[in-house]
PDB file of C-alpha atoms and ligand atoms in Angstrom:
ATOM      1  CA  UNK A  13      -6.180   0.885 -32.793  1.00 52.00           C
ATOM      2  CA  UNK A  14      -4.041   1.323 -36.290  1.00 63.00           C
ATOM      3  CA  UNK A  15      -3.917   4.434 -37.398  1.00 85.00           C
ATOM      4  CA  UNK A  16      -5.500   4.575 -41.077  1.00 93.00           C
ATOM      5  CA  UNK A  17      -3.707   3.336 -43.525  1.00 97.00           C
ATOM      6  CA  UNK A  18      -2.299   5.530 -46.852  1.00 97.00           C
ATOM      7  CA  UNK A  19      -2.395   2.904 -49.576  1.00 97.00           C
ATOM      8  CA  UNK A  20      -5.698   1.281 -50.795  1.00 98.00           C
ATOM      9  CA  UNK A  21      -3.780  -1.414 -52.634  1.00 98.00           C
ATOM     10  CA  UNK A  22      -0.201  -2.159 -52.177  1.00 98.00           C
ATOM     11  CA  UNK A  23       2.307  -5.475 -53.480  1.00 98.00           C
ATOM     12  CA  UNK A  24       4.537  -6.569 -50.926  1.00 98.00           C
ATOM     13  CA  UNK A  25       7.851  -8.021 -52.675  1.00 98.00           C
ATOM     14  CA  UNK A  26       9.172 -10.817 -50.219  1.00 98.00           C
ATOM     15  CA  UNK A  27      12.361 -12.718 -51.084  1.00 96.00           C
ATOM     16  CA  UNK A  28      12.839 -15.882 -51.344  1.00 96.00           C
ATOM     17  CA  UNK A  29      15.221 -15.467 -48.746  1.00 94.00           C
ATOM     18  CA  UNK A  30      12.765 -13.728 -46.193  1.00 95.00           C
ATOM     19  CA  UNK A  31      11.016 -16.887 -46.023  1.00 97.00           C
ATOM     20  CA  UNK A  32      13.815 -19.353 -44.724  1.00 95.00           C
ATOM     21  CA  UNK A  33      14.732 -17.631 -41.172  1.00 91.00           C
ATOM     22  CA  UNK A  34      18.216 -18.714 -40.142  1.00 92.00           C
ATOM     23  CA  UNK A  35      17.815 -21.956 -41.857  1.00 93.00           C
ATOM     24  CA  UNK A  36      20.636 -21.383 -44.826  1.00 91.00           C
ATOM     25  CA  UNK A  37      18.283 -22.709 -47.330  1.00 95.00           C
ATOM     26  CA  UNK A  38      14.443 -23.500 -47.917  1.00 97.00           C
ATOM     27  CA  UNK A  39      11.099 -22.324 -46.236  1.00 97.00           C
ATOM     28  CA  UNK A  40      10.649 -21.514 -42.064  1.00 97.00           C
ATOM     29  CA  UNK A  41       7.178 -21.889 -41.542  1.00 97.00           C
ATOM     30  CA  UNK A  42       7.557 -20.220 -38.060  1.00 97.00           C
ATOM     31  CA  UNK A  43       8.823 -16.954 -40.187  1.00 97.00           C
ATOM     32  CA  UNK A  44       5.757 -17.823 -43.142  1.00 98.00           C
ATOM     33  CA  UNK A  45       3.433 -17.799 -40.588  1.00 98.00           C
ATOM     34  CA  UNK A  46       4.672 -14.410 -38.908  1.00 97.00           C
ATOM     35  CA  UNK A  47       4.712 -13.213 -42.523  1.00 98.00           C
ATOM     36  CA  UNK A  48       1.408 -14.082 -42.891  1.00 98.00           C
ATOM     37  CA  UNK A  49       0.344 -12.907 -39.640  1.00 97.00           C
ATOM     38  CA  UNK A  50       1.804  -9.135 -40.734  1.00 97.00           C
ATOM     39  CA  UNK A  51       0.078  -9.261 -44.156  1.00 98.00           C
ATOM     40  CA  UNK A  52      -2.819 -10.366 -42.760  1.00 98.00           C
ATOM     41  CA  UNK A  53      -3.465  -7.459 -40.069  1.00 97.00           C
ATOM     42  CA  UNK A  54      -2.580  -4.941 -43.040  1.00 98.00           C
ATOM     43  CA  UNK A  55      -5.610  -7.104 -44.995  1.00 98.00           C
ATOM     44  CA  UNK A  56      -7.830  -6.504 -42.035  1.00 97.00           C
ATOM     45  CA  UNK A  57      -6.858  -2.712 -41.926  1.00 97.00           C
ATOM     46  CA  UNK A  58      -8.184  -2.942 -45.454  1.00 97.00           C
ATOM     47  CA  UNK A  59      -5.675  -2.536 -47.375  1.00 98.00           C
ATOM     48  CA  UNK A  60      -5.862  -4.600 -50.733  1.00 98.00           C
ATOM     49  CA  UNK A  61      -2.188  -6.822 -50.234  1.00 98.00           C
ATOM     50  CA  UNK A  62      -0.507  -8.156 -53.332  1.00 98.00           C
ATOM     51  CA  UNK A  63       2.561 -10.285 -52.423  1.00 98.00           C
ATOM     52  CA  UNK A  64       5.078 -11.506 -55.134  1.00 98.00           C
ATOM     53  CA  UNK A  65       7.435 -13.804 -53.577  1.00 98.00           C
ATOM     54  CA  UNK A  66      11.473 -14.667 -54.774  1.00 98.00           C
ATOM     55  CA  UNK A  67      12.692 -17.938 -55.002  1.00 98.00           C
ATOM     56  CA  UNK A  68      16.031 -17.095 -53.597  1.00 96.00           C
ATOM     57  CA  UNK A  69      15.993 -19.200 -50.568  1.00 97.00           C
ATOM     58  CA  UNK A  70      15.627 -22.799 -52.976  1.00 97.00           C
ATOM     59  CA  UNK A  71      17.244 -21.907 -56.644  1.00 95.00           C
ATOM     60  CA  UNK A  72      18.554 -19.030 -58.775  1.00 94.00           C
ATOM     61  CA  UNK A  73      19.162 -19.155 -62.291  1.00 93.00           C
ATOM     62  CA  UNK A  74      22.943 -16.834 -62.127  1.00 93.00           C
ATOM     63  CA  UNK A  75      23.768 -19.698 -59.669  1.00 91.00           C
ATOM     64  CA  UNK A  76      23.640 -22.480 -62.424  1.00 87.00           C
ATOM     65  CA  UNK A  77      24.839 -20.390 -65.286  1.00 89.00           C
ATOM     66  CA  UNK A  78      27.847 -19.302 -62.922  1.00 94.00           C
ATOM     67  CA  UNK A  79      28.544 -23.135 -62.224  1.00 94.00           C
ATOM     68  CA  UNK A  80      28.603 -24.160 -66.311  1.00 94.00           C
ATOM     69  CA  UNK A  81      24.645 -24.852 -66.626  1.00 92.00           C
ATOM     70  CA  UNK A  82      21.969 -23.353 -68.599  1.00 95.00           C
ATOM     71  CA  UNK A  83      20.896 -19.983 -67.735  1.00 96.00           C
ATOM     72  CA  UNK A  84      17.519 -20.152 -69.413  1.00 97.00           C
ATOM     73  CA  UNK A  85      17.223 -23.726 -67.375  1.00 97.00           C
ATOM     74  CA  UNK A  86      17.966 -22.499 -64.044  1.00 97.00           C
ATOM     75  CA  UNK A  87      15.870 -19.331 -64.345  1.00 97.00           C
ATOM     76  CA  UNK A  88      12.979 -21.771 -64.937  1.00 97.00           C
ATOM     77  CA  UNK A  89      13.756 -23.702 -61.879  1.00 97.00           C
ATOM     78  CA  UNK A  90      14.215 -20.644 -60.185  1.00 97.00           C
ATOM     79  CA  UNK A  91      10.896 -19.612 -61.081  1.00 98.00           C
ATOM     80  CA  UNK A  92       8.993 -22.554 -60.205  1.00 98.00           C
ATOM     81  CA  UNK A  93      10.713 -21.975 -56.708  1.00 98.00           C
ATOM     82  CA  UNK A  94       8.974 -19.207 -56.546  1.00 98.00           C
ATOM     83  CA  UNK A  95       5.764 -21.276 -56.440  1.00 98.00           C
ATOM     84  CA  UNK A  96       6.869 -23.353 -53.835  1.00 98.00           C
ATOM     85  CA  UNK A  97       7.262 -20.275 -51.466  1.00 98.00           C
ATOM     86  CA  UNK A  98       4.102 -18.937 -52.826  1.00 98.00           C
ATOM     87  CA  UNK A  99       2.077 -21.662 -51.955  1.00 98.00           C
ATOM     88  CA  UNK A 100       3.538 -22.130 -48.513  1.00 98.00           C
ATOM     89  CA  UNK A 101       2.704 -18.157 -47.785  1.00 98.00           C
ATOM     90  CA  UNK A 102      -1.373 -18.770 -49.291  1.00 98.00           C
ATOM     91  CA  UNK A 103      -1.515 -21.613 -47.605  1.00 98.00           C
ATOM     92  CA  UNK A 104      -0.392 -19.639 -43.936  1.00 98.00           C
ATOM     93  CA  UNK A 105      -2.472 -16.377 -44.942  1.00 98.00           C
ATOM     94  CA  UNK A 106      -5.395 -19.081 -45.629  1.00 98.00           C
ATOM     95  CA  UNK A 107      -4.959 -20.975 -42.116  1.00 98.00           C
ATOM     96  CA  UNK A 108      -5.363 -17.393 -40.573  1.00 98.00           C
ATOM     97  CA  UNK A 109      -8.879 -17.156 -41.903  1.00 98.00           C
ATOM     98  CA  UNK A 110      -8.203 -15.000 -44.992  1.00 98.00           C
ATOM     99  CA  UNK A 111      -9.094 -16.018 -48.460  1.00 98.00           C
ATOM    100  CA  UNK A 112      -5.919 -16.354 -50.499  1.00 98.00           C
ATOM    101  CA  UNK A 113      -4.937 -17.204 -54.035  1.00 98.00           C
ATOM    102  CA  UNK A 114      -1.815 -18.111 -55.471  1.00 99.00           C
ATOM    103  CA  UNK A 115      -1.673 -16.492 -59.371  1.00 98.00           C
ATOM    104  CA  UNK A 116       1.619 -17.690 -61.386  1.00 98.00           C
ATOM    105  CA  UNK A 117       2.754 -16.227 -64.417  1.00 98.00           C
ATOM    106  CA  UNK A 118       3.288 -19.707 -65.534  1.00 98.00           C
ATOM    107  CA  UNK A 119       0.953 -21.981 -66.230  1.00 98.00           C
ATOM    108  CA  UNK A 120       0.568 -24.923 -63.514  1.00 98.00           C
ATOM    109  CA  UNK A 121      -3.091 -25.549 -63.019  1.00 98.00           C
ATOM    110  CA  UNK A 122      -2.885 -28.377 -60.701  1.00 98.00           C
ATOM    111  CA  UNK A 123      -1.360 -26.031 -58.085  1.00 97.00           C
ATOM    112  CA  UNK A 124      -2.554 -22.555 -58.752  1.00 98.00           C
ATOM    113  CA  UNK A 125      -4.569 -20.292 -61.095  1.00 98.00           C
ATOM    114  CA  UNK A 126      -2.611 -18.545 -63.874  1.00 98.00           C
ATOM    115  CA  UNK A 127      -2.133 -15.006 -63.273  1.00 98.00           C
ATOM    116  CA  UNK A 128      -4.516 -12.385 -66.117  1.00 98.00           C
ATOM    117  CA  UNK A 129      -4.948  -9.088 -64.649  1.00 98.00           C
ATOM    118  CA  UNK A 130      -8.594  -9.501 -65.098  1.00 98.00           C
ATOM    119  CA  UNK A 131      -8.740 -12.404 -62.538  1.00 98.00           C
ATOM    120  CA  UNK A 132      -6.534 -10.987 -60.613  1.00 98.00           C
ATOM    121  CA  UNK A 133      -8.466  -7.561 -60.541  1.00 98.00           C
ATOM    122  CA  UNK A 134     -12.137  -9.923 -59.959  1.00 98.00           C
ATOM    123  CA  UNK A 135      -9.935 -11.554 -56.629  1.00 98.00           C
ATOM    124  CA  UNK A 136      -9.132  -8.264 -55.456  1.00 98.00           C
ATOM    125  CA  UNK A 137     -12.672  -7.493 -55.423  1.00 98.00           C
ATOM    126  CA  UNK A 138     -13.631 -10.408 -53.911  1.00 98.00           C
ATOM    127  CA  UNK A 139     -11.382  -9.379 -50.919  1.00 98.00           C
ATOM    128  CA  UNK A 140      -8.793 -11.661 -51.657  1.00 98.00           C
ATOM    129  CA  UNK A 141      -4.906 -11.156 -50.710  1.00 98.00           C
ATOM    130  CA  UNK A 142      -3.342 -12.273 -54.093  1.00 99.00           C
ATOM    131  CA  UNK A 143      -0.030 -14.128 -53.969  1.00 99.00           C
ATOM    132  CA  UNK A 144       1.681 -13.703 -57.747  1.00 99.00           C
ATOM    133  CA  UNK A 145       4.379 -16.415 -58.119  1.00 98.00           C
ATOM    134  CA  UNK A 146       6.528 -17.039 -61.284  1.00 98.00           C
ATOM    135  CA  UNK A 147       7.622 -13.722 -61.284  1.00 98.00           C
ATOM    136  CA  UNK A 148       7.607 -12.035 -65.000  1.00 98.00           C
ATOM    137  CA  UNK A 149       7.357 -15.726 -66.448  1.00 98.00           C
ATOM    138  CA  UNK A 150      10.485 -15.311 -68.375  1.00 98.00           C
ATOM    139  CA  UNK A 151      13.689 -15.871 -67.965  1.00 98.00           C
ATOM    140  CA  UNK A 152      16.612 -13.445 -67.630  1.00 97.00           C
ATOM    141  CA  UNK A 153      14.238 -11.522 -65.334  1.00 97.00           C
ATOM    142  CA  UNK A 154      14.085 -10.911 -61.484  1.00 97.00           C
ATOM    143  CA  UNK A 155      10.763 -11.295 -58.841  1.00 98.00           C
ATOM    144  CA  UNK A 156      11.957  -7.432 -58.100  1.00 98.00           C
ATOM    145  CA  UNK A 157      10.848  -6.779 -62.288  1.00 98.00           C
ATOM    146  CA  UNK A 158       7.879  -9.038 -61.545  1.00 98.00           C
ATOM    147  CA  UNK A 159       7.080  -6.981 -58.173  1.00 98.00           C
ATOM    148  CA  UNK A 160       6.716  -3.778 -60.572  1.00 98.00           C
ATOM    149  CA  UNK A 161       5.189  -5.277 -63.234  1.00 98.00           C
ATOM    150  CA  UNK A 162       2.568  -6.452 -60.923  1.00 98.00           C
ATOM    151  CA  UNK A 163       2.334  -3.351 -58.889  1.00 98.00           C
ATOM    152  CA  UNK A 164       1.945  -1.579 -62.112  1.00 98.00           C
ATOM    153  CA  UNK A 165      -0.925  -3.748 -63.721  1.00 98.00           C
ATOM    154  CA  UNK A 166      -3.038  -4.096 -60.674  1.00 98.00           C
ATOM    155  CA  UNK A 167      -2.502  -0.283 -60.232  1.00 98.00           C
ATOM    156  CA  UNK A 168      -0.711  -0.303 -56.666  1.00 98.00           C
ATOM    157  CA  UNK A 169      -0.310   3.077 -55.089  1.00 98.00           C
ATOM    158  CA  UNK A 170       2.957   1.583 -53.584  1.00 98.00           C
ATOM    159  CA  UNK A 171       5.545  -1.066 -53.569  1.00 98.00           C
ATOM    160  CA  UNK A 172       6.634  -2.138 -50.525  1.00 98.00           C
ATOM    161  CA  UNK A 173       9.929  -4.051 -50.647  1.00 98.00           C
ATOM    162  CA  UNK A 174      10.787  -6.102 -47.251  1.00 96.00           C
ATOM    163  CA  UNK A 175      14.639  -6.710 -47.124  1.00 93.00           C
ATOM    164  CA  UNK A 176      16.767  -7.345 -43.886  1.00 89.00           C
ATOM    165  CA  UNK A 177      17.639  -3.705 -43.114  1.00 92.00           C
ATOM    166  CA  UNK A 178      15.273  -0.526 -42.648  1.00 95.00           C
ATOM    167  CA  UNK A 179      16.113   0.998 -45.688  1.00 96.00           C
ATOM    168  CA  UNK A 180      18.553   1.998 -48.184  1.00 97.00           C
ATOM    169  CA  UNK A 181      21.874   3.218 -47.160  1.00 96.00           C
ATOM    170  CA  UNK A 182      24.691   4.926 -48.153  1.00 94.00           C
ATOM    171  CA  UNK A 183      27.339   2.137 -48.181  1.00 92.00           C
ATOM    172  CA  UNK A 184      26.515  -1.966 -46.290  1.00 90.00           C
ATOM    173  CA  UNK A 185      25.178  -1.166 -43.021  1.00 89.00           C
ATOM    174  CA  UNK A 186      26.664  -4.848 -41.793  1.00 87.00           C
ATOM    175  CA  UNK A 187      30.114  -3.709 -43.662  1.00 92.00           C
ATOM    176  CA  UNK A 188      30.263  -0.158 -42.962  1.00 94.00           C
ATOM    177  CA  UNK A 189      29.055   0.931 -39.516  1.00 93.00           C
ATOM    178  CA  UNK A 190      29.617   5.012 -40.729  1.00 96.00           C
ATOM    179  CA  UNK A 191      26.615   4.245 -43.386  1.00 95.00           C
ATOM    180  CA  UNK A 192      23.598   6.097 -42.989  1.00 96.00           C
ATOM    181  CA  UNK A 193      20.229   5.749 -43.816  1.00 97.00           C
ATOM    182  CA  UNK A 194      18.178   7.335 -46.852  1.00 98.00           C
ATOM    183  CA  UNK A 195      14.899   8.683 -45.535  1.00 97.00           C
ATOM    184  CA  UNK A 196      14.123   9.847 -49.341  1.00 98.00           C
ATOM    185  CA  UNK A 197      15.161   9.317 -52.529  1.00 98.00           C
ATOM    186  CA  UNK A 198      13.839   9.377 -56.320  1.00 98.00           C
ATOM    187  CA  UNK A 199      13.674   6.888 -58.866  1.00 98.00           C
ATOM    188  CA  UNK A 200      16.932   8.444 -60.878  1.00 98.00           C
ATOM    189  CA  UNK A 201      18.689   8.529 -58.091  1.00 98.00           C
ATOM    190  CA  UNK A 202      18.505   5.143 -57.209  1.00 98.00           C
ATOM    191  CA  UNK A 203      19.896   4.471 -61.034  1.00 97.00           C
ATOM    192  CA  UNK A 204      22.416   7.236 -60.861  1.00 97.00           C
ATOM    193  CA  UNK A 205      23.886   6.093 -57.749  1.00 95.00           C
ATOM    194  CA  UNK A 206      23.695   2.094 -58.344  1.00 95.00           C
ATOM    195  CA  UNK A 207      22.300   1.867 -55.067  1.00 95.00           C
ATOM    196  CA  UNK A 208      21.207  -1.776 -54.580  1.00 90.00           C
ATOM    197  CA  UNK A 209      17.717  -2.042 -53.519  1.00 93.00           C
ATOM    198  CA  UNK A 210      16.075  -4.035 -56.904  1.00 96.00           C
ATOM    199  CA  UNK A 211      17.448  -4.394 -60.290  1.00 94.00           C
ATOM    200  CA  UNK A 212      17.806  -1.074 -62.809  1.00 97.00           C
ATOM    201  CA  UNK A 213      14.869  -2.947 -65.201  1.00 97.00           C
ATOM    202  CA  UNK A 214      12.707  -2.878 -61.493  1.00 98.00           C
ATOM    203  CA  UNK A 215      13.543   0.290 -60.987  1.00 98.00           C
ATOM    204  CA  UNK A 216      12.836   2.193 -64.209  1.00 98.00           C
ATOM    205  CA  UNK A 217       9.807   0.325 -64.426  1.00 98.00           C
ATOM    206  CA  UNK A 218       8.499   1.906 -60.826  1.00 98.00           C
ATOM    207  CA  UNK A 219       9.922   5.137 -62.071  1.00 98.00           C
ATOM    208  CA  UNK A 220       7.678   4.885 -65.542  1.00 98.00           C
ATOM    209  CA  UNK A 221       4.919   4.097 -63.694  1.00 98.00           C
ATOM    210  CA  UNK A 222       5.046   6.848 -60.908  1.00 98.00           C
ATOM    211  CA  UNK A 223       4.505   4.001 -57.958  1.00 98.00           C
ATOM    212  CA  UNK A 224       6.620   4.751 -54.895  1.00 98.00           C
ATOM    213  CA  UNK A 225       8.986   1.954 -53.555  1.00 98.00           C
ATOM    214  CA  UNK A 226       9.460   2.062 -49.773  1.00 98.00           C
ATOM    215  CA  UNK A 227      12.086  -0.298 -48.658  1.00 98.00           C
ATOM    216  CA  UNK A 228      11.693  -2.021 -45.073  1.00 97.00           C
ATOM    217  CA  UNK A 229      13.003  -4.226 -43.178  1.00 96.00           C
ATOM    218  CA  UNK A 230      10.192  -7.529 -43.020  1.00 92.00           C
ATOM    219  CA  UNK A 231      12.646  -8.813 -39.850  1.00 89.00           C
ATOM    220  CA  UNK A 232      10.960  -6.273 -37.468  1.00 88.00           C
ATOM    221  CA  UNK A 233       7.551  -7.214 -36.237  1.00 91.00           C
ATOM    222  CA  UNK A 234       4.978  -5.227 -37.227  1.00 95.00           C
ATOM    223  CA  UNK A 235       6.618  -3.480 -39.569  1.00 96.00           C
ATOM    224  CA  UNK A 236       4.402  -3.555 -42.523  1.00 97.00           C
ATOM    225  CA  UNK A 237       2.018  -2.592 -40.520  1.00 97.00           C
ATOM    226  CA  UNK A 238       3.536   0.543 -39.083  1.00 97.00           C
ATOM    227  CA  UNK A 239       5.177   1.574 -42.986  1.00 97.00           C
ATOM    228  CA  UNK A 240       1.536   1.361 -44.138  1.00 97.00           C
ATOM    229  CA  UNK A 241       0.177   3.735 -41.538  1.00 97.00           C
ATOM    230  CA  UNK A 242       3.067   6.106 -41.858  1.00 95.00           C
ATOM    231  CA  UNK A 243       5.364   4.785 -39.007  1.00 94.00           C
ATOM    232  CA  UNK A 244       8.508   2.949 -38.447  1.00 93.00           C
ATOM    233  CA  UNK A 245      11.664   3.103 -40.419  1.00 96.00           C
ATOM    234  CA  UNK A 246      12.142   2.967 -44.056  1.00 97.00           C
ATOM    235  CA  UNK A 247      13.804   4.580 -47.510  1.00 98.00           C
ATOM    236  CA  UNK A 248      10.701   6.061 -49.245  1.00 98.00           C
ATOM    237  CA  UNK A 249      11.453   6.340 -52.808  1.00 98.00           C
ATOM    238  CA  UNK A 250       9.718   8.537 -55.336  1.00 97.00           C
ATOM    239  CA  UNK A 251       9.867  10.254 -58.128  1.00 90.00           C
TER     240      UNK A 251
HETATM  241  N1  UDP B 322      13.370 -15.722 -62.209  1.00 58.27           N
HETATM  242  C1  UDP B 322      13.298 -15.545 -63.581  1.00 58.27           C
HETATM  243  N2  UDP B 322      12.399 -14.644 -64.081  1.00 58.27           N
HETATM  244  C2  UDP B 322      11.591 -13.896 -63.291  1.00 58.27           C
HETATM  245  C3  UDP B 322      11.700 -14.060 -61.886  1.00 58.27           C
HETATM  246  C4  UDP B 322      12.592 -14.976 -61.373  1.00 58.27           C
HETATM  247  O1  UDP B 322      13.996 -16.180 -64.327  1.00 58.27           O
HETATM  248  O2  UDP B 322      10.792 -13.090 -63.816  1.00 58.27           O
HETATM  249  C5  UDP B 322      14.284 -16.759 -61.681  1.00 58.27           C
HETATM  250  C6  UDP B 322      15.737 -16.304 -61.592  1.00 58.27           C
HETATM  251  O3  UDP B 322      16.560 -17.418 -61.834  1.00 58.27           O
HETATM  252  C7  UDP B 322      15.850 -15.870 -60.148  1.00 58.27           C
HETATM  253  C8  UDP B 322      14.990 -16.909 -59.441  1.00 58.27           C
HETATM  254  O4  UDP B 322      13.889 -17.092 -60.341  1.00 58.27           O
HETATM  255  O5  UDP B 322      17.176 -15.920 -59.670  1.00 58.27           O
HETATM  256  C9  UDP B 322      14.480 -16.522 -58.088  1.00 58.27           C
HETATM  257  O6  UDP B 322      14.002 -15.190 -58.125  1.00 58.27           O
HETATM  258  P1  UDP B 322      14.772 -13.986 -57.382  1.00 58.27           P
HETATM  259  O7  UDP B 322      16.246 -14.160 -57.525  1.00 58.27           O
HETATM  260  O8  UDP B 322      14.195 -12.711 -57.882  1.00 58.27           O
HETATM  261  O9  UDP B 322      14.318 -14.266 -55.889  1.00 58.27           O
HETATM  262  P2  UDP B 322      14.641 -13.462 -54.546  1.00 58.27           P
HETATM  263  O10 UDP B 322      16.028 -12.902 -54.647  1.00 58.27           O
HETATM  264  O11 UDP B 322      13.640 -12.381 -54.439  1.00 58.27           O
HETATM  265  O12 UDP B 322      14.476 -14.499 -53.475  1.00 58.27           O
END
């Protein structure tokens, strides 16, 4: 059996880019369903699961700009990518036999319910693993600001960012095979260093807050499992 968890209520951060596998672009749902399979034992632990998802993997709003389009455009498409992945991850967590709901900060009622912190608190109690899409709702903004905005609303004793390495390290692990591996680090050092592990607005937001961000890598089985119960590897970050 798991040991018991530390968090009673966590948000997962997932990028968009977590979600597509080794496909270049769009949604795996052999890696969704893994996801889903990982959140879901962590649900069944009983730990309350947040998830915000990115939108990465199908548009981003720098991408556009960069090329000569609107910014303000793209971040909107870019956000309702984010809804697309969301649904595909509610709709894997659902077919697993746990109640799911997918809360966007912008309004789309055909699709999903429109995220208020007191609906999303009344799912929470109703044992429900909340998927937020939309990220902050506004433009100019990242999923990694909505994943602490979130966090911070629905009162999460941690944020638990999934990336493709174990951590944070001191220079591109894939680049720079001297880097090593951050088993700590605060808030302010994060900033002071311009390590890249969320944006600065993400960041300072945890930092305000006091909500520890643990960075992970969501490519290892069981992972979120293991960070929850105090195992595996990871960059815990505090202040
Ligand atoms: N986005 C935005 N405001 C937000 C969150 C996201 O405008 O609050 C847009 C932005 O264009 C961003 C895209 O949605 O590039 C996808 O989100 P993100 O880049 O954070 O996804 P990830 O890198 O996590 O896959």
């Amino acid at each position: 059996m798991a040991d018991k968890p530390l968090y009673r209520r966590v948000l997962l951060k997932l990028s968009g880019e977590a979600l597509m596998g080794d496909r270049g672009f769009g949604i795996d749902p052999k890696v969704v369903e893994r996801l889903a399979s990982e959140i879901v034992q962590a649900h069944q632990l009983g730990v309350q699961v947040g998830v915000v998802v990115g939108g990465g993997n199908i548009f981003r709003g720098v991408k556009v700009a960069a090329e000569g389009g609107d910014r303000t455009t793209g971040d909107y498409l870019g956000m309702l990518a984010t809804v697309m992945n969301a649904l595909a991850v509610r709709s894997a967590i659902d077919r697993l036999g746990v109640s799911a709901v997918v809360l966007s900060a912008i309004a789309i009622p055909a699709l999903c319910e429109t995220f208020t912190q007191r609906e999303a608190l009344k799912h929470f109690a109703e044992n429900k693993v909340l998927v937020f899409a939309g990220g902050t709702g506004n433009p100019f903004f990242t999923t990694d600001s909505g994943a602490a905005l979130r966090a911070a609303e629905m009162n999460c004793d941690a944020l638990l960012k999934g990336t493709q390495v174990d951590g944070v390290y001191t220079a591109d692990p894939k680049k720079d095979p001297t880097a090593t591996r951050y088993e700590r680090l605060t808030h302010q050092e994060v900033l002071a260093k311009n390590l890249q592990v969320m944006d600065a607005a993400a960041i300072a937001l945890a930092r305000d807050n006091r909500i520890p961000v643990i960075v992970f890598s969501v490519h290892e089985s069981g992972s979120f499992v293991d960070v929850l119960t105090g195992h595996g590897r990871s960059t815990v970050i505090t202040d």
